[in-house]
Short mmCIF file of C-alpha atoms in Angstrom, two decimals:
data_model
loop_
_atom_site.label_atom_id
_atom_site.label_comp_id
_atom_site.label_asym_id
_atom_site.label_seq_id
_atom_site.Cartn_x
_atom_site.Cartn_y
_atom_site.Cartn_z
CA UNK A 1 74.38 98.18 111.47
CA UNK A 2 74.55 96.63 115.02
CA UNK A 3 77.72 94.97 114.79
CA UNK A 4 77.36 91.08 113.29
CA UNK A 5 73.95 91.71 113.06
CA UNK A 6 73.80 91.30 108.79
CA UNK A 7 77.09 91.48 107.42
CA UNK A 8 78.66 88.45 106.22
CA UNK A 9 82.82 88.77 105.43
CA UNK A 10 83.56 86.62 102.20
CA UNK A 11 86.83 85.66 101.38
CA UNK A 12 87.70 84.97 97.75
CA UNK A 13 90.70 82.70 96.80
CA UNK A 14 92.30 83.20 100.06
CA UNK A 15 95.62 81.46 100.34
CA UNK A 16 97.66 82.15 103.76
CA UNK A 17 95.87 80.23 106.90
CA UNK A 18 97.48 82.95 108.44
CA UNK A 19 95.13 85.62 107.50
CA UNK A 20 92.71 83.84 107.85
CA UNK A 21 92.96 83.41 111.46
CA UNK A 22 93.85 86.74 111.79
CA UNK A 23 90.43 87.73 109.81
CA UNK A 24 89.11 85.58 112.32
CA UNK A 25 90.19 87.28 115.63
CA UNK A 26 89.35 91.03 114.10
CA UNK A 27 85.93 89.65 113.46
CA UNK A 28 85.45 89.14 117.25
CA UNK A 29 87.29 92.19 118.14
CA UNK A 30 84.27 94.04 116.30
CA UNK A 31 81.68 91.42 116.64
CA UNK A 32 80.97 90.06 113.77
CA UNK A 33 80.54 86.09 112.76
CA UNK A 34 79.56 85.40 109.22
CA UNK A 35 82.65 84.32 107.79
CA UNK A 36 82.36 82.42 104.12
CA UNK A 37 85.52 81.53 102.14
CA UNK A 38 84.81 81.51 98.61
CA UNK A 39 86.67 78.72 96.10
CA UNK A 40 90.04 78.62 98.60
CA UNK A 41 93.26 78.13 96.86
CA UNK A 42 94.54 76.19 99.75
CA UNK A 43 92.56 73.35 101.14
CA UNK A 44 94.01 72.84 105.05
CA UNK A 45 93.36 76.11 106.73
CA UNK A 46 93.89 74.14 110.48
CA UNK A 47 97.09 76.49 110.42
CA UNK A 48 94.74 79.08 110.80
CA UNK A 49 94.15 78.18 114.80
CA UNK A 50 97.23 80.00 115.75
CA UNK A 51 96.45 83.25 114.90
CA UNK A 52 92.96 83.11 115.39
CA UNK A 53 92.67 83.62 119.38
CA UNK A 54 89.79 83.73 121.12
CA UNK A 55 87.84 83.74 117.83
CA UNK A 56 87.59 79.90 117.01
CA UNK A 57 84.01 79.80 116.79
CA UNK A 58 84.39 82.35 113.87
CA UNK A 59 86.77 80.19 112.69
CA UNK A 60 84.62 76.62 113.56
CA UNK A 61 81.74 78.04 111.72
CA UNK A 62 83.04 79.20 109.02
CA UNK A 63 81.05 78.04 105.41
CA UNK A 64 83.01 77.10 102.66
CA UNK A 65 81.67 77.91 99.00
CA UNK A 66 83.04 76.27 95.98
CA UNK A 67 82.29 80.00 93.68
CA UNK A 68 81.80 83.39 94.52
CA UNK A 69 78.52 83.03 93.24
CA UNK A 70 77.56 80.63 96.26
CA UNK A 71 78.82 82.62 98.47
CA UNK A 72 76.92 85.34 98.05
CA UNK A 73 73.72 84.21 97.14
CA UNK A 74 71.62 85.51 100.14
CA UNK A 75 73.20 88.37 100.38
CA UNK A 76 71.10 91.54 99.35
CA UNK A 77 74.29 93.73 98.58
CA UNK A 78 77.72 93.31 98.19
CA UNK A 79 80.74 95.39 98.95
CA UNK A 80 83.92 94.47 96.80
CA UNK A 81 87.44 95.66 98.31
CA UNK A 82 89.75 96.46 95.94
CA UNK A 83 92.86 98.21 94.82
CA UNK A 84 92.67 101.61 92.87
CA UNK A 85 94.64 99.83 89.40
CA UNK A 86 91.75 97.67 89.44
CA UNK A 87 89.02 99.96 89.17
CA UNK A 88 87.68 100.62 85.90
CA UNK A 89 85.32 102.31 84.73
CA UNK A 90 83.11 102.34 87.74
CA UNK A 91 83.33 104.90 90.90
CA UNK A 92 84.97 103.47 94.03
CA UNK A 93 83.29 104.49 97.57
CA UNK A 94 85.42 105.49 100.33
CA UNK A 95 85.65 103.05 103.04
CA UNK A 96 83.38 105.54 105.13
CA UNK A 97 80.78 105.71 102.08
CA UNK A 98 80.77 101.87 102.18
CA UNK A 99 80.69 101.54 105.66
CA UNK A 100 77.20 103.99 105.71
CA UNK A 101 76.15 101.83 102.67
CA UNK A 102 76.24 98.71 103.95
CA UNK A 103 74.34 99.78 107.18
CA UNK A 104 71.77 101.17 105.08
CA UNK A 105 71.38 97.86 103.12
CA UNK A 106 71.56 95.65 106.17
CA UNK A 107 67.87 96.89 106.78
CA UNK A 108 66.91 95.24 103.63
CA UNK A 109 68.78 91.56 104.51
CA UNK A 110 72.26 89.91 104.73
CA UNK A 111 74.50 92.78 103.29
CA UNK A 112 78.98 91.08 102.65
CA UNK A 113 81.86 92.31 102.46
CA UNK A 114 84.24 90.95 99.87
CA UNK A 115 87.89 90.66 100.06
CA UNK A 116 89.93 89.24 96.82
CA UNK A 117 92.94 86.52 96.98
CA UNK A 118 96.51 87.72 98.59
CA UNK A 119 97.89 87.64 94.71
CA UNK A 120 95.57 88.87 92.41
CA UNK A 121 92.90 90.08 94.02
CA UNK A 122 89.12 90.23 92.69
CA UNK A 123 88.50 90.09 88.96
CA UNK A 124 86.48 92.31 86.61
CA UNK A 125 84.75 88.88 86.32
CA UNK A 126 84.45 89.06 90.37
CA UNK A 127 83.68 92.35 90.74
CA UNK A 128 80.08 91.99 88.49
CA UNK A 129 78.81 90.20 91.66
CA UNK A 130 79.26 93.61 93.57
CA UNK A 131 76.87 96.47 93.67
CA UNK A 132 80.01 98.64 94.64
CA UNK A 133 83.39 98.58 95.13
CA UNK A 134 85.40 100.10 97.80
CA UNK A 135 88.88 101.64 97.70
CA UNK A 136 91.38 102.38 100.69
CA UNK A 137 93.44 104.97 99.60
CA UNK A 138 97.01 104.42 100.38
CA UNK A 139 100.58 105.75 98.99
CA UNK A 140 101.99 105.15 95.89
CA UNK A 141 105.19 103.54 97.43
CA UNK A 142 103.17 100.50 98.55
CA UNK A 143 99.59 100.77 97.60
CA UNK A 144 99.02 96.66 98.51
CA UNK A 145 97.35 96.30 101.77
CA UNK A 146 97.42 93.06 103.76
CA UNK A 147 94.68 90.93 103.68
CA UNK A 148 94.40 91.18 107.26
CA UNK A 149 94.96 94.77 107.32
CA UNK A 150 92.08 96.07 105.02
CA UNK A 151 89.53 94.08 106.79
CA UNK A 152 91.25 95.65 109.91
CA UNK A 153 90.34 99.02 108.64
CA UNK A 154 87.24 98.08 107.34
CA UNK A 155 85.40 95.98 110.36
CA UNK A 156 86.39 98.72 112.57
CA UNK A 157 84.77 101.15 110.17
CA UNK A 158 81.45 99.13 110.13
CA UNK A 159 82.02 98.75 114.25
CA UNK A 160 81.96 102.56 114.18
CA UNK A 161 79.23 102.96 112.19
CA UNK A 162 76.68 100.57 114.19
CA UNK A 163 78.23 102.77 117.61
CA UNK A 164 77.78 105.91 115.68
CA UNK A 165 77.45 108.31 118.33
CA UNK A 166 77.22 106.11 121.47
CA UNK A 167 79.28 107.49 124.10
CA UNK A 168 82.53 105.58 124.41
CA UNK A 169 83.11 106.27 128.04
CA UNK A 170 80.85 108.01 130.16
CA UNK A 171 83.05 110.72 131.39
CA UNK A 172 82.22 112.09 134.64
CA UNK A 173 83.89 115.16 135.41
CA UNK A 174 85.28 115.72 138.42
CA UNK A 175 85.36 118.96 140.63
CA UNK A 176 87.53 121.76 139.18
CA UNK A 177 89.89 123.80 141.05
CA UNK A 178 88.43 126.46 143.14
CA UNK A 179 90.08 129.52 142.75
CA UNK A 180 90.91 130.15 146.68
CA UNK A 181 93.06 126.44 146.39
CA UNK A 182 95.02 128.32 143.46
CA UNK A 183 95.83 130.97 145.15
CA UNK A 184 97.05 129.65 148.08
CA UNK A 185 99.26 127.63 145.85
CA UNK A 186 100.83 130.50 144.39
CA UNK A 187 101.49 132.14 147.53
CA UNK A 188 103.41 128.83 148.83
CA UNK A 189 104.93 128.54 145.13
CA UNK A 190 106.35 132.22 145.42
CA UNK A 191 107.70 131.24 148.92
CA UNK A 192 109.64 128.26 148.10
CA UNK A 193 110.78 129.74 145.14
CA UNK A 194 112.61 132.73 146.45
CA UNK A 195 113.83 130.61 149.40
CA UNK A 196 115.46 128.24 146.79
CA UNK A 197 116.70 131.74 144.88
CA UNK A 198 115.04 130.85 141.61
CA UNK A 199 112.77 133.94 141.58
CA UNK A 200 114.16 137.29 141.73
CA UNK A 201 113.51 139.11 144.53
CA UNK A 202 112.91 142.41 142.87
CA UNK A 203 110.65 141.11 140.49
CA UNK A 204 109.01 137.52 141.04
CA UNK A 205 105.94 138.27 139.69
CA UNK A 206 106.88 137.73 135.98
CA UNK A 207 108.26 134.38 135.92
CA UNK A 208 106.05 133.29 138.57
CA UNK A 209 102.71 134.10 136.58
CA UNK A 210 104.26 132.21 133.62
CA UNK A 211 104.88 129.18 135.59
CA UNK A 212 101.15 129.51 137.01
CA UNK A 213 99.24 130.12 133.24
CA UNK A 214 100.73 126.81 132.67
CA UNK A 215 98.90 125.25 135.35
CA UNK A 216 95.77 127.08 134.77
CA UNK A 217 95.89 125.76 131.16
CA UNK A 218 95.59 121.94 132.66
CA UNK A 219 92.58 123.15 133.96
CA UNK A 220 93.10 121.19 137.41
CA UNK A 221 90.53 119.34 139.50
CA UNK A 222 90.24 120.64 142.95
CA UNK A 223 92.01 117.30 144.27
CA UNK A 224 94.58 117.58 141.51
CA UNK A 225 94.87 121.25 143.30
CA UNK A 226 95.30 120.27 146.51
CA UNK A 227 98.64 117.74 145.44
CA UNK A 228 100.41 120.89 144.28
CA UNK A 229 99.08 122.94 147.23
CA UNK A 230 100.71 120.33 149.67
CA UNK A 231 103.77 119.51 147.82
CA UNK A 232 104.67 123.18 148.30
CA UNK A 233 103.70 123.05 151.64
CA UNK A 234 106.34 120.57 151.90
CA UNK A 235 108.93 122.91 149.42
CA UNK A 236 108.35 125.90 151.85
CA UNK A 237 109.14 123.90 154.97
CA UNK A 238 111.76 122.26 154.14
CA UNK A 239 113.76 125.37 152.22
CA UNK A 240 112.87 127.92 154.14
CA UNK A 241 111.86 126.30 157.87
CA UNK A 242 111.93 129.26 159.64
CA UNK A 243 108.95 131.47 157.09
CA UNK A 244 105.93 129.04 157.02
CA UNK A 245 103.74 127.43 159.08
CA UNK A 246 102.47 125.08 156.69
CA UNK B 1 99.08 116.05 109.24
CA UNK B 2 100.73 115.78 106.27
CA UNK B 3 101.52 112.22 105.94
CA UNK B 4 104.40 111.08 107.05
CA UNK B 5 105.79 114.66 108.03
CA UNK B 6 105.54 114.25 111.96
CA UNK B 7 104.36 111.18 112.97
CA UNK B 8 106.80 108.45 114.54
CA UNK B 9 105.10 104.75 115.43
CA UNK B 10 106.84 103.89 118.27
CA UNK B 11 106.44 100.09 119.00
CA UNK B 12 107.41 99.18 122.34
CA UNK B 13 108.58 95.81 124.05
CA UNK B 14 107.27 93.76 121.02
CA UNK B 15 108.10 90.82 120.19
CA UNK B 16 107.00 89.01 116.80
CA UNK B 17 109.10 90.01 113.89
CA UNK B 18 105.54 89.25 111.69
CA UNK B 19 104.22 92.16 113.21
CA UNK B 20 107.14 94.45 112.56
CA UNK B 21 106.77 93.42 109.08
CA UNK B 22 103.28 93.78 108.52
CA UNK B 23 103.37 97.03 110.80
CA UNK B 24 105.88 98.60 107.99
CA UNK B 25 104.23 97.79 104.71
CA UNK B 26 101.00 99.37 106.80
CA UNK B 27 103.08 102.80 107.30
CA UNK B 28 104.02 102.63 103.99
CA UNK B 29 100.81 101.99 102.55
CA UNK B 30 99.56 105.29 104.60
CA UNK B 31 102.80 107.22 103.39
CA UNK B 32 104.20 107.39 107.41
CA UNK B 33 108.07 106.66 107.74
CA UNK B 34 109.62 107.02 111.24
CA UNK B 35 109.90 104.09 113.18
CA UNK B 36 110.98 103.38 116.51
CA UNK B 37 111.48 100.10 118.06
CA UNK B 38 111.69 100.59 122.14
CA UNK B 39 113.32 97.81 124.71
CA UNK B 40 112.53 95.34 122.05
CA UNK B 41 111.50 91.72 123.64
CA UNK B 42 113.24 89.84 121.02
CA UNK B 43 116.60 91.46 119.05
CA UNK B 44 116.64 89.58 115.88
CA UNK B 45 114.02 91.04 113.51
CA UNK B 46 115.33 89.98 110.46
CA UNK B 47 112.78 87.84 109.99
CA UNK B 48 110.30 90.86 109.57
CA UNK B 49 111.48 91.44 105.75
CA UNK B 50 109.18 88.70 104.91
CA UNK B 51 106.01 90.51 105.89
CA UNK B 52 107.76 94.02 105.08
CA UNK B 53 106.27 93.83 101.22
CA UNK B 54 107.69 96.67 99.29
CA UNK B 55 108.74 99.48 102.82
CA UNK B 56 112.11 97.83 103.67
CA UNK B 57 113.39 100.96 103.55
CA UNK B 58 110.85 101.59 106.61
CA UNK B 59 112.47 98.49 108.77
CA UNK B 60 115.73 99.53 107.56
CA UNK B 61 115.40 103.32 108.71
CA UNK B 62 113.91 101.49 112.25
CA UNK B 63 115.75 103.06 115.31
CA UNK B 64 115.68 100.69 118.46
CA UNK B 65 115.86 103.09 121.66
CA UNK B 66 117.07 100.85 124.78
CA UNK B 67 114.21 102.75 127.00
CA UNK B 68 110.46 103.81 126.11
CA UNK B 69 112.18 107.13 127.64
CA UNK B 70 114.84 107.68 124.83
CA UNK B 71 112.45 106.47 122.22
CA UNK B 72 110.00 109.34 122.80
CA UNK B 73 112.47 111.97 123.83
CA UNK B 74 112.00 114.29 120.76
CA UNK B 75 108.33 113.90 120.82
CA UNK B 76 106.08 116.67 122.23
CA UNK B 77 103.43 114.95 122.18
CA UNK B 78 102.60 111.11 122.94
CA UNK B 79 99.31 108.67 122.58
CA UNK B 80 99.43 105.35 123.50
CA UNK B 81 97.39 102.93 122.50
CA UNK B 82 95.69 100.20 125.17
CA UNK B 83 92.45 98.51 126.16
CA UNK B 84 89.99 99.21 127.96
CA UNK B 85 90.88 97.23 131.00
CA UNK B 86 93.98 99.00 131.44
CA UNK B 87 92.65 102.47 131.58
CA UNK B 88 92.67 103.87 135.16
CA UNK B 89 91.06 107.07 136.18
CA UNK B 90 92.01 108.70 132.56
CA UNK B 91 89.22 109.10 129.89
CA UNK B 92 90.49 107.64 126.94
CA UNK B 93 90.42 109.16 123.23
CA UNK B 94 88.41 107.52 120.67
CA UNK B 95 90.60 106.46 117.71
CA UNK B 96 89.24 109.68 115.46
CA UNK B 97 89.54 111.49 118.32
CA UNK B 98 92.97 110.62 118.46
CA UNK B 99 93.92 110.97 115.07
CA UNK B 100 92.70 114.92 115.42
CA UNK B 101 94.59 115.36 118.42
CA UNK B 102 97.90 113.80 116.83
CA UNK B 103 97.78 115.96 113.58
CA UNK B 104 96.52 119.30 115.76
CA UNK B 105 99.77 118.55 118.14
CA UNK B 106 102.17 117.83 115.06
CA UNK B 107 102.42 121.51 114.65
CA UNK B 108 104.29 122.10 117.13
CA UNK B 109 106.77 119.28 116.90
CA UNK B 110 107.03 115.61 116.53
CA UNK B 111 104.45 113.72 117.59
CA UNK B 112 103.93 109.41 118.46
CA UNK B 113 101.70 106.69 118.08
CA UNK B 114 103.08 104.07 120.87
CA UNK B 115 101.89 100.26 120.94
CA UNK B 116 102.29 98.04 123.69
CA UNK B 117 104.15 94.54 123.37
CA UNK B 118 102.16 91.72 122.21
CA UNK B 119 101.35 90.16 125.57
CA UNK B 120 101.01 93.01 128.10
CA UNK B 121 100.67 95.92 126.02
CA UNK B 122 101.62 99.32 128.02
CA UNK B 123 102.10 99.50 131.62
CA UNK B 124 100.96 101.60 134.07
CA UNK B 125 104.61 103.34 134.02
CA UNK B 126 105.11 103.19 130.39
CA UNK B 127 101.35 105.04 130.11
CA UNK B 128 103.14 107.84 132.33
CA UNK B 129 104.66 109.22 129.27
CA UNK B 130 101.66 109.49 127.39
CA UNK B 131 99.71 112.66 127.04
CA UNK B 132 96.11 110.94 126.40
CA UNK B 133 95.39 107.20 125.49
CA UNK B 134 93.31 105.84 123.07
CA UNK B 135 90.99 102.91 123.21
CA UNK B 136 89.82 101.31 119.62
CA UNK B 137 86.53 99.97 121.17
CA UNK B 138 86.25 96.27 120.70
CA UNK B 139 83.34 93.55 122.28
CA UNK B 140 83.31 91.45 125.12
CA UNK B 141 84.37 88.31 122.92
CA UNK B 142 88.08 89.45 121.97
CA UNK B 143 88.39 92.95 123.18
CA UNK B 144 92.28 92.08 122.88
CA UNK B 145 93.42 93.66 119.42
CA UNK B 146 96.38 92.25 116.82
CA UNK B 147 99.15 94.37 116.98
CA UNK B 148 99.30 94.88 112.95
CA UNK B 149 95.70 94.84 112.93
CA UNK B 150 95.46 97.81 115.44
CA UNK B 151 98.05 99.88 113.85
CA UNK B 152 96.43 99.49 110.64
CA UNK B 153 93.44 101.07 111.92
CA UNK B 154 94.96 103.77 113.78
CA UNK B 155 97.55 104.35 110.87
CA UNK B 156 94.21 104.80 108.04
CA UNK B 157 93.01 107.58 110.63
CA UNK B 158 95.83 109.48 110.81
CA UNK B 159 96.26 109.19 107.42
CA UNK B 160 92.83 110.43 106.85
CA UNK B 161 93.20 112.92 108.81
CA UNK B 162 95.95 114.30 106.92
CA UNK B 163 93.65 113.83 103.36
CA UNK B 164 90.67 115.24 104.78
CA UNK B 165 91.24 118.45 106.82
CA UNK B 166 94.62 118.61 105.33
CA UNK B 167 97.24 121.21 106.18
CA UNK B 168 96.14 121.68 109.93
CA UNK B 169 96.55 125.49 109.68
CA UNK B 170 100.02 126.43 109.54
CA UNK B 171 99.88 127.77 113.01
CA UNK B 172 103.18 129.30 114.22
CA UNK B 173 102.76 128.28 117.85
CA UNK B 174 106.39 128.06 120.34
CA UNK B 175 108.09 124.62 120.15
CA UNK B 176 106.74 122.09 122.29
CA UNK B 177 108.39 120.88 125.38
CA UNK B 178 110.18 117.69 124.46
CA UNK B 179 109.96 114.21 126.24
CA UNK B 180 113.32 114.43 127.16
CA UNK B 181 113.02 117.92 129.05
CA UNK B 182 109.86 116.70 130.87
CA UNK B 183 111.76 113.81 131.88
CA UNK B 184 114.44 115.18 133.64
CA UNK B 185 111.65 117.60 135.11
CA UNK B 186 110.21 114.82 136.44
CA UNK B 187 113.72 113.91 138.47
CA UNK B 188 114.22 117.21 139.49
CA UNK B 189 110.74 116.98 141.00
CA UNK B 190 110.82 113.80 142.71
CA UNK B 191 114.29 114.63 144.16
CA UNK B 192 112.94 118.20 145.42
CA UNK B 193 109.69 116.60 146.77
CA UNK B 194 111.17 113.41 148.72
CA UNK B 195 114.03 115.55 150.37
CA UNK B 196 111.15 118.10 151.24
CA UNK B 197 109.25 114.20 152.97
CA UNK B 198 106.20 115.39 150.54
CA UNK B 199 106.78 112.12 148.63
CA UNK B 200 106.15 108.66 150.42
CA UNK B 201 109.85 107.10 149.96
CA UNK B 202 108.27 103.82 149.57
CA UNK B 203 105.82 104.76 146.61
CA UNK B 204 106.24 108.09 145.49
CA UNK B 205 105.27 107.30 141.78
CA UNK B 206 101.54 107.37 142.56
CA UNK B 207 101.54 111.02 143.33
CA UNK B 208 104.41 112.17 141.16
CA UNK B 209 102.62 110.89 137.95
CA UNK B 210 99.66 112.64 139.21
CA UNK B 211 101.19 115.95 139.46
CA UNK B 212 103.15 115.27 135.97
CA UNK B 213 99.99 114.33 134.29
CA UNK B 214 98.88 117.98 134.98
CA UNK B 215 101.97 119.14 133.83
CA UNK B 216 101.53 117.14 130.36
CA UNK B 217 98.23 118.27 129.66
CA UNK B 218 99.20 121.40 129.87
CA UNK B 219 101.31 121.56 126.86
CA UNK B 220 103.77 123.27 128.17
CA UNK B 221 106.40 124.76 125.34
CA UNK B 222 110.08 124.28 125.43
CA UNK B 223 110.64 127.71 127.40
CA UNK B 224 107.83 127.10 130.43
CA UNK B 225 109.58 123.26 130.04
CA UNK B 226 112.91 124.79 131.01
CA UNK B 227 111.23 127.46 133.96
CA UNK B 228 109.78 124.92 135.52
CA UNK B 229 112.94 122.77 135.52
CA UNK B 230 115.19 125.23 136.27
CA UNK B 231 112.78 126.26 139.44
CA UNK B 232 113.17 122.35 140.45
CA UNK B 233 117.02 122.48 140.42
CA UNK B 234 116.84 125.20 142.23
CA UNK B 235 114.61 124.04 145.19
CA UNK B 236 116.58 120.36 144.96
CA UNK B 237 119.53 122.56 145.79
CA UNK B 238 118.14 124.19 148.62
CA UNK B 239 116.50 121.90 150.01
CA UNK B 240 118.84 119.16 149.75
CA UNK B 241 122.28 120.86 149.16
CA UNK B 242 124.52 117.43 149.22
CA UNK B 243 122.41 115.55 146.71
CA UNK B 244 122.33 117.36 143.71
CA UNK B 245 124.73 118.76 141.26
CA UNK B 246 122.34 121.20 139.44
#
């Protein structure tokens, strides 16, 4: 699904204008738009401003439907989120699974994601408007997610699935260490180190390979290399003045 | 990760007493329990019950650590959470990415999930404690995440992560080196590296964080922790005898 492209976020009996607007600003954070409140409870939703930021044209073009059925009449396929007591008798997809599914129908035409009222949630009467329903799984201690939560988790998901596999960040890797730079700093590592009396002189080598696995495990850059290279530079001169000529 | 087993939120500098709320009925709905409030912006969070539905015990097991320091000083192992904008020269994790890494690490110790304050997020400094950062990728319109709404996301990963490829692999790897021990480290190496005029008195964070960031990815245990330490006391010592007490 590129992101906003078909899905449409329905909310059904919504209540809190603060959810709302927070609905609101995790639609832009994954770019999507279509925003349709089904049969509110509450009327004035101008509360919602607040918590909407830098998503007020989600907000300002919002539709309002008096039923469900309004809502989501040109929508091709509909996701209902709901809570595990509610399911019966029919399969829940994971949020993944519905995620994938709705990308999949969004080649067909406008594909929504339903979300049921802070109290009750959706209906059995609700959920016969949905081709599926969709579960988070969560603990038994508190198994209610916020409003604002679940669509949280679930607009990132369909972010992710429109990305897919695009690389996040292209990572350019930088030179690594050569081994001639690592040497050298273990030669100025054992210096300092006996001049300071932390090594012992009959037997450095132990404790000093130990300390230098460590570093080979970070897998240093050559500049990253070089730091430790000069700081003990630095060590040597200054702890043992007379030994080193830097 | 088993849920809940290892994994402390750590919430740092925040503010809004809504989002403490919400961001403890979302650990509860994943089953995750330790919570750690750090320099907290505002003191008074007993306003947060109201959006705490049903994991009071949660904000009442909070601990509020004066210092981002103290709060992750058990913790072997650190992500913190930003955007985009604020990542400098490190490649951040993707959120699954992330997730892996946290339940891989929580074998050897405790492990955190930090968030930045509502209107900054994490500094510079405060990122110097982190191991890798994490980046939930957002658009241009509102890159800027909800706090609740971010930790919701992250908190479903982890939590997946601990469904899906459940127990990790009970790997019997050495303890971890802990915040704490890293920290003082870090003195011992500042002090060491200024009296040895390696350090720029005048900004000797830039290339001090850059050596510790080799250091942390690393993952050194407890015992190379301590070596390395204990080498830095003794070179402090030696190279600036009045200074230090050892």
């Amino acid at each position: 699904m590129r992101p906003g492209a078909e899905l449409t976020v329905v909310l059904h009996q919504t209540r809190s204008p603060d959810n709302l607007g927070a609905v609101c600003r995790v639609m832009a954070n994954f770019g999507f738009e279509r925003l349709i409140l089904s049969e509110p409870v509450v009327q004035d939703f101008s509360a919602a401003e607040r918590m909407a930021v830098k998503s007020g044209h989600i907000l300002s073009g919002m539709r309002v439907a008096p039923t469900l059925a309004e809502a989501l009449q040109d929508c091709v396929y509909v996701v209902g989120t709901t809570s595990r007591t509610q399911v019966v008798r029919r399969s829940p997809l994971t949020p993944e699974d519905a995620a994938r599914r709705l990308a999949e129908e969004s080649t067909r035409g406008r594909v929504a994601l339903l979300f049921g009222g802070e109290q009750r949630g959706l209906s059995d009467e609700d959920l016969t408007h949905c081709q599926d329903l969709l579960v988070i799984p969560t603990e038994d201690v508190q198994p209610s997610m916020n409003l604002a939560q679940s669509s949280a988790v679930l607009l990132y998901l369909c972010h992710r699935q429109g990305l897919t596999d695009a690389p996040v960040v292209p990572r350019e890797e930088e030179p690594g260490a050569r081994l001639g730079t690592l040497g050298a700093l273990s030669g100025r590592m054992r210096a300092a180190m006996l001049a300071a009396d932390f090594l012992n002189p009959e037997a450095p080598e132990h404790v000093l390979h130990e300390l230098e696995r460590t570093l080979m495990r970070a897998r240093l850059t050559q500049r990253e290399a070089e730091l430790w290279l000069n700081a003990f530079k630095h060590l040597v001169r200054a702890v043992a003045p007379g030994t080193s000529r830097g």
